[in-house]
Short mmCIF file of C-alpha atoms in Angstrom, two decimals:
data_model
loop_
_atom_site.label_atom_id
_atom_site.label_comp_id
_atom_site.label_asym_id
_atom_site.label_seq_id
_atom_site.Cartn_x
_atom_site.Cartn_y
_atom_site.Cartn_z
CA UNK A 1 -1.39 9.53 -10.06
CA UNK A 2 -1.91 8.93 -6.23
CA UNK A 3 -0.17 7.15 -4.19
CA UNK A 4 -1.62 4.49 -2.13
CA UNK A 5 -0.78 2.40 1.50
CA UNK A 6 -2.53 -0.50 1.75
CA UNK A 7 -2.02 -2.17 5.18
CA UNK A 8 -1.61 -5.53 5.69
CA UNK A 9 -0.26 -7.10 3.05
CA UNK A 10 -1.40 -10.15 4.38
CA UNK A 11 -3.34 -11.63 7.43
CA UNK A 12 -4.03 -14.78 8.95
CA UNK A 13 -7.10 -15.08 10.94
CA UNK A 14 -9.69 -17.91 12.50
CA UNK A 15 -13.16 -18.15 11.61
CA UNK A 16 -15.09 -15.74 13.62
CA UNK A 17 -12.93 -12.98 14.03
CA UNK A 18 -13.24 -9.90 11.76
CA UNK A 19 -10.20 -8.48 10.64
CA UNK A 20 -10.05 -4.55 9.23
CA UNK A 21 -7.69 -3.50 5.65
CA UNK A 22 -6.94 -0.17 5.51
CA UNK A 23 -6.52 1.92 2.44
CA UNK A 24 -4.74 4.76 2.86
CA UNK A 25 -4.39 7.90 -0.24
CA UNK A 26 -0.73 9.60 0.71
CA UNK A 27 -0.92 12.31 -1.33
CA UNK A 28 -4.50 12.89 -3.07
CA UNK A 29 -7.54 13.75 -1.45
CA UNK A 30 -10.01 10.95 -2.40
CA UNK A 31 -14.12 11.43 -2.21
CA UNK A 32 -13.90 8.02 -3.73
CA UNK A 33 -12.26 4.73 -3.27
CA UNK A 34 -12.60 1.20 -4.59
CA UNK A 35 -12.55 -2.33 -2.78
CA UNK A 36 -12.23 -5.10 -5.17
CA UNK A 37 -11.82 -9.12 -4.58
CA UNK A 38 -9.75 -11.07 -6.41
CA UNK A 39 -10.19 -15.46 -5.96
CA UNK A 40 -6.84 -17.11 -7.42
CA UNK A 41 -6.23 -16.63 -11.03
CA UNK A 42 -9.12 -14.81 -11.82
CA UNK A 43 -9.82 -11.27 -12.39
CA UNK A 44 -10.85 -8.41 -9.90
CA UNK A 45 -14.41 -8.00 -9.04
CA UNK A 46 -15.86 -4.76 -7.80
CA UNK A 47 -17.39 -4.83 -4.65
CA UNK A 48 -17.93 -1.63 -3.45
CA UNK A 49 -17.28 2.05 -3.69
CA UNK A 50 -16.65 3.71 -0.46
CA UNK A 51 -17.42 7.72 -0.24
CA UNK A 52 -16.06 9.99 2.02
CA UNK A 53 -18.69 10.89 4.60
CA UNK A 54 -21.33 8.41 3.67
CA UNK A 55 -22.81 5.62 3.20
CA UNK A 56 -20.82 3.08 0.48
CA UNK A 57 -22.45 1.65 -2.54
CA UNK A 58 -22.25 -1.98 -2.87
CA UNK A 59 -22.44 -3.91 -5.96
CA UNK A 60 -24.97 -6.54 -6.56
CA UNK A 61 -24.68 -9.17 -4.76
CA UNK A 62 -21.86 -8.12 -1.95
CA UNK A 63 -23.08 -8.25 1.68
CA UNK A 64 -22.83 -5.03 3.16
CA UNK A 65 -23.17 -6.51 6.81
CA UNK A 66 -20.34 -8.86 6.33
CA UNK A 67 -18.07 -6.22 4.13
CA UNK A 68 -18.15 -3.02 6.14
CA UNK A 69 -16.77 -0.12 4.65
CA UNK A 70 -16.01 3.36 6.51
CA UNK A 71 -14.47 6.51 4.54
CA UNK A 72 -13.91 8.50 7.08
CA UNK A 73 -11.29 11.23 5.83
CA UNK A 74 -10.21 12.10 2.57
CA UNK A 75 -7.52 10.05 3.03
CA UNK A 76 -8.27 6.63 4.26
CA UNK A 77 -11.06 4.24 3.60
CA UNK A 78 -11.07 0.70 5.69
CA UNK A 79 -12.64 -2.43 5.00
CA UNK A 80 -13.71 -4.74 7.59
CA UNK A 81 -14.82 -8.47 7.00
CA UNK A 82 -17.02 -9.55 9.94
CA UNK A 83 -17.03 -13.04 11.00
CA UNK A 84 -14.42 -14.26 8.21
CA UNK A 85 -15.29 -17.71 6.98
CA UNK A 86 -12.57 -19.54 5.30
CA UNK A 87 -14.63 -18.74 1.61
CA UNK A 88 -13.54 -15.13 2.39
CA UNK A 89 -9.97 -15.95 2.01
CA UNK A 90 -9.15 -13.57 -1.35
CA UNK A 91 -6.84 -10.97 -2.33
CA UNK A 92 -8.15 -7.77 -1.35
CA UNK A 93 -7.48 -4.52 -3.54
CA UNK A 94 -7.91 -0.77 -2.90
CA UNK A 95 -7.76 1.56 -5.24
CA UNK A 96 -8.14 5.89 -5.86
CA UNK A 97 -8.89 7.32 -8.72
CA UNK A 98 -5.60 9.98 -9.45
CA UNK A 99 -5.63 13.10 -10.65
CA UNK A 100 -4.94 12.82 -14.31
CA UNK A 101 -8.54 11.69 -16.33
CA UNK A 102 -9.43 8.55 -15.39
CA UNK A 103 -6.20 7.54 -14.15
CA UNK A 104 -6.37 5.08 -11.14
CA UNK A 105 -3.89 3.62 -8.87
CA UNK A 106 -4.18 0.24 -6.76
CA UNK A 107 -2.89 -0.47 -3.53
CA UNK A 108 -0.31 -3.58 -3.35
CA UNK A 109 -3.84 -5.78 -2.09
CA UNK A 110 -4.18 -7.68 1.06
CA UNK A 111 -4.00 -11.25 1.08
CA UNK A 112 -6.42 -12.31 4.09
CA UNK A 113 -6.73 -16.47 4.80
CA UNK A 114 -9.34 -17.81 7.19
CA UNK A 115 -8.07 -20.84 8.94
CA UNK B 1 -24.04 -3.36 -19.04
CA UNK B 2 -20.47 -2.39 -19.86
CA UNK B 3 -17.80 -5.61 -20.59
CA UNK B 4 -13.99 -6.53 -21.65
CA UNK B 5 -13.34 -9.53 -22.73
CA UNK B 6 -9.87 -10.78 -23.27
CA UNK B 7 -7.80 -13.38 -25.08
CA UNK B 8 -7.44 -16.55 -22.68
CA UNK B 9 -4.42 -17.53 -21.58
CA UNK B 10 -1.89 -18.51 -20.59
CA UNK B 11 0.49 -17.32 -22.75
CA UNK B 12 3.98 -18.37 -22.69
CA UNK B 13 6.63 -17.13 -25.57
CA UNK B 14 10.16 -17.01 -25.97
CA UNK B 15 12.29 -14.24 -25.12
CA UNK B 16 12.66 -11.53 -27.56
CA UNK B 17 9.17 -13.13 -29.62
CA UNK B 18 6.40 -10.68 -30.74
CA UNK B 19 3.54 -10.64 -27.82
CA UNK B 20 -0.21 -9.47 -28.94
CA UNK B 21 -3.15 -9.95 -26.22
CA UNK B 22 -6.07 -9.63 -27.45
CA UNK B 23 -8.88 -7.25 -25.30
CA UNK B 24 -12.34 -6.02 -26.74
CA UNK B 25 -14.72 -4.13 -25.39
CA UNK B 26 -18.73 -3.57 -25.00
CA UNK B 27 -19.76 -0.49 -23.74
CA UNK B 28 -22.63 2.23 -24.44
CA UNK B 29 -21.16 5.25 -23.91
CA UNK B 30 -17.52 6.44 -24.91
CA UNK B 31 -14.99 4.53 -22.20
CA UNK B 32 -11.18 5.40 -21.39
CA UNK B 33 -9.36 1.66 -21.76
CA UNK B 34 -6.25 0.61 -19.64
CA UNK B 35 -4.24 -1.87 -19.73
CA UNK B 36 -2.69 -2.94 -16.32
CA UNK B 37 -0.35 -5.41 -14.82
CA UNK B 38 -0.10 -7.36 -12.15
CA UNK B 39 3.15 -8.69 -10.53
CA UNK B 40 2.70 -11.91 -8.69
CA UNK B 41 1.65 -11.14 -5.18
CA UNK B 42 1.65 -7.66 -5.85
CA UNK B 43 -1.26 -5.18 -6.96
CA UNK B 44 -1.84 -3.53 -9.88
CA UNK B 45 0.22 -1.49 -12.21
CA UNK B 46 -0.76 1.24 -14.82
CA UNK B 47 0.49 -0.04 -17.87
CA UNK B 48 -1.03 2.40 -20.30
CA UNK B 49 -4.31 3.74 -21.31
CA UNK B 50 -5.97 6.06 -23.82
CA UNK B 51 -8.79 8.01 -23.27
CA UNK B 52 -10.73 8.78 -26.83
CA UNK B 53 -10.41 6.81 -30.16
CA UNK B 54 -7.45 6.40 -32.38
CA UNK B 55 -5.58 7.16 -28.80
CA UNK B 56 -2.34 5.07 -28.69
CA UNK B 57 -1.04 4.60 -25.22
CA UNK B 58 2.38 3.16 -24.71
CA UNK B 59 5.00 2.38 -22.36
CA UNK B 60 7.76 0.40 -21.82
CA UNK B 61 7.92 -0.97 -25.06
CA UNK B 62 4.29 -2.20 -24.75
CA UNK B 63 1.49 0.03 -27.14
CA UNK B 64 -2.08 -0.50 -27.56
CA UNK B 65 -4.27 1.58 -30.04
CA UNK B 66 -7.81 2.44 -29.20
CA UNK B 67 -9.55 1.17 -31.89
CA UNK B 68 -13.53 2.36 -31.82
CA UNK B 69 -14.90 1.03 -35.33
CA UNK B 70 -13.53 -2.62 -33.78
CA UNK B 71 -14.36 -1.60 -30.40
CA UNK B 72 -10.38 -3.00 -29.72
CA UNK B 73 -7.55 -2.56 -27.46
CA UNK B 74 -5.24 -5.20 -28.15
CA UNK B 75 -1.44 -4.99 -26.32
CA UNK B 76 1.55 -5.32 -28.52
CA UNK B 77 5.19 -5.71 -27.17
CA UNK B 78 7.69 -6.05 -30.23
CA UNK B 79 10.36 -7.61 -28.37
CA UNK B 80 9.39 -9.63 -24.88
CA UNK B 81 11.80 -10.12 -22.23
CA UNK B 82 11.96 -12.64 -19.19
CA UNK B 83 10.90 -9.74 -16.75
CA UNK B 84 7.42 -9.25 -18.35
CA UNK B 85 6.25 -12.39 -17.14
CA UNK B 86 2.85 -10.90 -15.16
CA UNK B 87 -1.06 -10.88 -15.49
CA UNK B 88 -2.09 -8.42 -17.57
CA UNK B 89 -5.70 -6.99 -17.35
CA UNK B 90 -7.59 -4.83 -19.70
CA UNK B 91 -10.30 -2.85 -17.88
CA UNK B 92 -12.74 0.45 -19.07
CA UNK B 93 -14.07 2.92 -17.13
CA UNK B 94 -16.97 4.94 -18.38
CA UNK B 95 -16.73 8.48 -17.83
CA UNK B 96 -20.42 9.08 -17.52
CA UNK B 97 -21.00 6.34 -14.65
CA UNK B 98 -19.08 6.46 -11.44
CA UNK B 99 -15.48 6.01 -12.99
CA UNK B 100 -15.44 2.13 -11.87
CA UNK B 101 -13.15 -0.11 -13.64
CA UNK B 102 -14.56 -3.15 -15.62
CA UNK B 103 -11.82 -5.59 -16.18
CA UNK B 104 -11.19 -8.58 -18.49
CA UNK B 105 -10.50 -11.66 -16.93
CA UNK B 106 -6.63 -11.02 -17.36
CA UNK B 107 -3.76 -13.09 -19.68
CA UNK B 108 -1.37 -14.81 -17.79
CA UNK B 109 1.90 -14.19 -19.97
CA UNK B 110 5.24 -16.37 -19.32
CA UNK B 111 8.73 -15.28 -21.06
CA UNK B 112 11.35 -18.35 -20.99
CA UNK B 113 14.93 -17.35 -21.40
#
C-alpha cells in the first residue's frame, strides 16, 4: 500500500485561529484522499473526500466553509479548520487508497485541541 | 445506505484466551471488508481484509472469513497476547461507490498478563 505523512501529530491552538493538517502520499500518486474525525472512543466518521484538482465532496452534514480542503498535487491534500472552536478538538485522520484493490492506508491522525 | 455494526465492547481477556469480535455488515452491492487496528494515539493499521465471499484474510495470528449468506466478518485470534491490546474497527468499502470506508463503531480489546 501507500505510504502516508501526516503532519502534525498534534496541535494546540486558541479559538479563532485556523490551523492547516497536511496529508502527504510518499510514494503513490493519489486522485483521491480521505479526511475523517474521530471524538474520543468512538469510531471514524467520514467527512470529506478531497480530489486532486477540484472541488472536494463533503458528506452530509460537514461544513465546507469551516473544513477547507485543497488537493493540490497528487501528492498532498491539506485540511484547514477555520476559526477552531474548542467542539473541533478531535483526532483528525488522512487516508489514500493504495494500490492493491481496495487497500487503504491511514496517516498516524492529528490530534488538534482548541483552548 | 451501506452499515457495519460491531460487537460492543470493551473486551478484556486473559493472555493466551480465544478472542472473537463480532462485525456484520449491510450493504447493497458486493463490499471488500477490513478489519483494522488502532494503536492508542496512533492511526490506523491494516489488519486484514478480503475482497469477495468465502475470502479468508489473515495476519498475525488474527483471521476473519467473509461470510456472505450471514453477511459476517467476525475476527478470531486463537491465542491473545498482552501486545494486542488496541481498537479494532471493521469497515466496508463498496467497490461500485467512491471506495469510502464505512466503519463499525470499533471493540476496545484489553489482554492482562
Amino acid at each position: 500500500g501507500a505510504v502516508v505523512s501526516q503532519h502534525p501529530s498534534w496541535v494546540i491552538c486558541k479559538s479563532g485561529t485556523s490551523v492547516k493538517i497536511e496529508c502527504r502520499s510518499l510514494d503513490f500518486q493519489a486522485t483521491t484522499m480521505f479526511w475523517y474525525r474521530q471524538f474520543p472512543k468512538q469510531s471514524l466518521m467520514l467527512m470529506a473526500t478531497s480530489n486532486e484538482g477540484s472541488k472536494a465532496t463533503y458528506e452530509q452534514g460537514v461544513e465546507k466553509d469551516k473544513f477547507l480542503i485543497n488537493h493540490a498535487s497528487l501528492t498532498l491534500s491539506t485540511l484547514t479548520v477555520t476559526s477552531a472552536h474548542p467542539e473541533d478538538s478531535s483526532f483528525y485522520i488522512c487516508s489514500v487508497p493504495g494500490r492493491e484493490s481496495y487497500g487503504y492506508t491511514f496517516g498516524s491522525g492529528t490530534r488538534l485541541t482548541v483552548v | 445506505g451501506d452499515s457495519v455494526t460491531q460487537m460492543e465492547g470493551p473486551v478484556t481477556l486473559s493472555e493466551e484466551a480465544f478472542l472473537t469480535i463480532n462485525c456484520t455488515y449491510t450493504a447493497t452491492g458486493y463490499p471488500s471488508l477490513f478489519w483494522y487496528v488502532q494503536y492508542p494515539g496512533e492511526g490506523l493499521q491494516l489488519l486484514l481484509k478480503a475482497t469477495k465471499a468465502d475470502d479468508k484474510g489473515s495476519n498475525k495470528g488474527f483471521e476473519a472469513t467473509y461470510r456472505k449468506e450471514t453477511t459476517s466478518f467476525h475476527l478470531e485470534k486463537g491465542s491473545v497476547q498482552v501486545s494486542d491490546s488496541a481498537v479494532y474497527f471493521c469497515a466496508l468499502s463498496d467497490r461500485g461507490g467512491a471506495q469510502k470506508l464505512v466503519f463499525g463503531q470499533g471493540t476496545r480489546l484489553t489482554i492482562n498478563p
